[in-house]
Tab-separated table of C-alpha atoms in Angstrom:
chain	number	residue	atom	x	y	z
A	14	MET	CA	-9.463	-0.882	-17.392
A	15	ALA	CA	-5.831	-1.753	-16.562
A	16	ASP	CA	-4.695	1.896	-16.607
A	17	GLU	CA	-7.222	2.670	-13.866
A	18	VAL	CA	-5.750	0.219	-11.340
A	19	LEU	CA	-2.600	0.761	-9.276
A	20	LEU	CA	-0.384	-1.467	-7.172
A	21	VAL	CA	0.859	0.464	-4.141
A	22	LEU	CA	3.854	-0.758	-2.137
A	23	SER	CA	4.466	0.237	1.458
A	24	THR	CA	6.652	-1.096	4.261
A	25	PHE	CA	5.823	-1.093	7.962
A	26	PRO	CA	7.844	-1.733	11.112
A	27	ASP	CA	5.675	-4.708	12.103
A	28	ARG	CA	2.787	-6.886	11.004
A	29	GLU	CA	0.334	-5.510	13.565
A	30	SER	CA	0.589	-1.888	12.403
A	31	ALA	CA	0.435	-2.992	8.768
A	32	ARG	CA	-2.729	-5.041	9.328
A	33	ARG	CA	-4.450	-2.302	11.355
A	34	ILE	CA	-3.752	0.451	8.829
A	35	VAL	CA	-4.468	-1.640	5.740
A	36	ARG	CA	-7.750	-2.829	7.205
A	37	GLN	CA	-8.802	0.804	7.613
A	38	LEU	CA	-7.805	1.560	3.998
A	39	VAL	CA	-10.003	-1.300	2.774
A	40	GLU	CA	-12.903	-0.438	5.104
A	41	GLU	CA	-12.854	3.163	3.846
A	42	ARG	CA	-12.750	1.871	0.228
A	43	HIS	CA	-9.417	3.523	-0.505
A	44	ALA	CA	-8.239	0.049	-1.517
A	45	ALA	CA	-9.904	-3.100	-2.806
A	46	CYS	CA	-7.500	-5.432	-1.042
A	47	ALA	CA	-3.971	-5.782	0.265
A	48	ASN	CA	-1.453	-8.540	0.852
A	49	VAL	CA	0.613	-8.386	4.034
A	50	LEU	CA	3.997	-10.083	3.601
A	51	PRO	CA	5.399	-10.445	7.087
A	52	ALA	CA	9.156	-10.683	6.594
A	53	VAL	CA	11.379	-8.569	4.371
A	54	GLU	CA	14.843	-7.285	5.091
A	55	SER	CA	15.335	-3.665	4.074
A	56	ILE	CA	18.692	-1.968	3.521
A	57	TYR	CA	18.438	1.797	3.078
A	58	TRP	CA	20.004	5.210	3.636
A	59	TRP	CA	18.600	7.099	6.626
A	60	GLU	CA	20.021	10.183	8.290
A	61	GLY	CA	23.414	9.879	6.620
A	62	LYS	CA	24.108	6.188	7.114
A	63	VAL	CA	23.121	2.795	5.797
A	64	GLU	CA	20.543	1.038	7.963
A	65	THR	CA	19.248	-2.523	7.930
A	66	GLY	CA	15.930	-3.603	9.368
A	67	ASN	CA	13.216	-6.207	9.275
A	68	GLU	CA	9.929	-4.868	7.962
A	69	THR	CA	6.518	-5.965	6.771
A	70	LEU	CA	5.769	-5.326	3.094
A	71	VAL	CA	2.234	-4.580	1.956
A	72	LEU	CA	0.929	-4.792	-1.623
A	73	ILE	CA	-2.197	-2.656	-1.982
A	74	LYS	CA	-4.542	-2.683	-4.989
A	75	THR	CA	-6.513	0.491	-5.630
A	76	SER	CA	-8.098	2.503	-8.411
A	77	ALA	CA	-6.313	5.560	-9.800
A	78	ASP	CA	-9.146	7.846	-8.725
A	79	ARG	CA	-8.849	6.647	-5.077
A	80	TYR	CA	-5.070	6.993	-4.917
A	81	ALA	CA	-4.981	10.523	-3.472
A	82	ALA	CA	-7.277	9.523	-0.590
A	83	LEU	CA	-5.283	6.346	-0.008
A	84	GLU	CA	-1.991	8.258	0.091
A	85	GLU	CA	-3.345	10.921	2.465
A	86	THR	CA	-4.796	8.334	4.857
A	87	LEU	CA	-1.740	6.079	4.718
A	88	ARG	CA	0.627	8.983	5.350
A	89	ARG	CA	-1.479	10.204	8.296
A	90	LEU	CA	-1.686	6.767	9.963
A	91	HIS	CA	1.774	5.430	9.134
A	92	PRO	CA	4.272	5.255	12.022
A	93	TYR	CA	7.291	6.273	9.879
A	94	ASP	CA	8.295	9.930	9.407
A	95	VAL	CA	8.741	9.274	5.682
A	96	PRO	CA	6.751	6.174	4.754
A	97	GLU	CA	7.394	4.216	1.597
A	98	ILE	CA	4.387	4.835	-0.647
A	99	VAL	CA	5.111	3.817	-4.224
A	100	ALA	CA	2.331	3.412	-6.806
A	101	LEU	CA	2.791	1.443	-9.995
A	102	PRO	CA	0.237	1.313	-12.809
A	103	ILE	CA	-0.991	-2.159	-13.656
A	104	GLU	CA	-0.512	-2.456	-17.385
A	105	ARG	CA	-1.986	-5.917	-17.805
A	106	GLY	CA	-4.007	-8.343	-15.770
A	107	LEU	CA	-7.142	-10.414	-15.703
A	108	ASN	CA	-9.835	-7.980	-16.808
A	109	GLU	CA	-12.425	-9.342	-14.354
A	110	TYR	CA	-9.992	-8.850	-11.470
A	111	LEU	CA	-9.120	-5.302	-12.507
A	112	GLU	CA	-12.830	-4.483	-12.823
A	113	TRP	CA	-13.399	-5.912	-9.337
A	114	VAL	CA	-10.644	-3.685	-7.911
A	115	ALA	CA	-12.193	-0.603	-9.525
A	116	ARG	CA	-15.707	-1.526	-8.293
A	117	SER	CA	-14.472	-2.316	-4.794
A	118	CYS	CA	-12.924	1.146	-4.526
A	119	GLY	CA	-16.168	2.767	-5.562
A	120	ALA	CA	-15.132	3.486	-9.165
A	121	SER	CA	-17.602	2.955	-11.973
């Protein structure tokens, strides 16, 4: 079951946009749940220089078979030109939780 569940990381410019978009992802069953962490400092290269900014980090749990739909929807709704969308496979975890994630995303 663990290889069917992904943890997706994405940053947003503010908490409001993160909450609005993540709620839609969950309502459309692209994700089982998400955690909105309101304050992270990001340091990154953008357009040839190093930038620093305050962002909101979101941890999204989804099933592997729903990832493509999640990515497409997140990319379409996200306010950034190039949004951070990074998916990591969950190798281990509480089996009941991982099964819940898969069920909540519509997986069997």
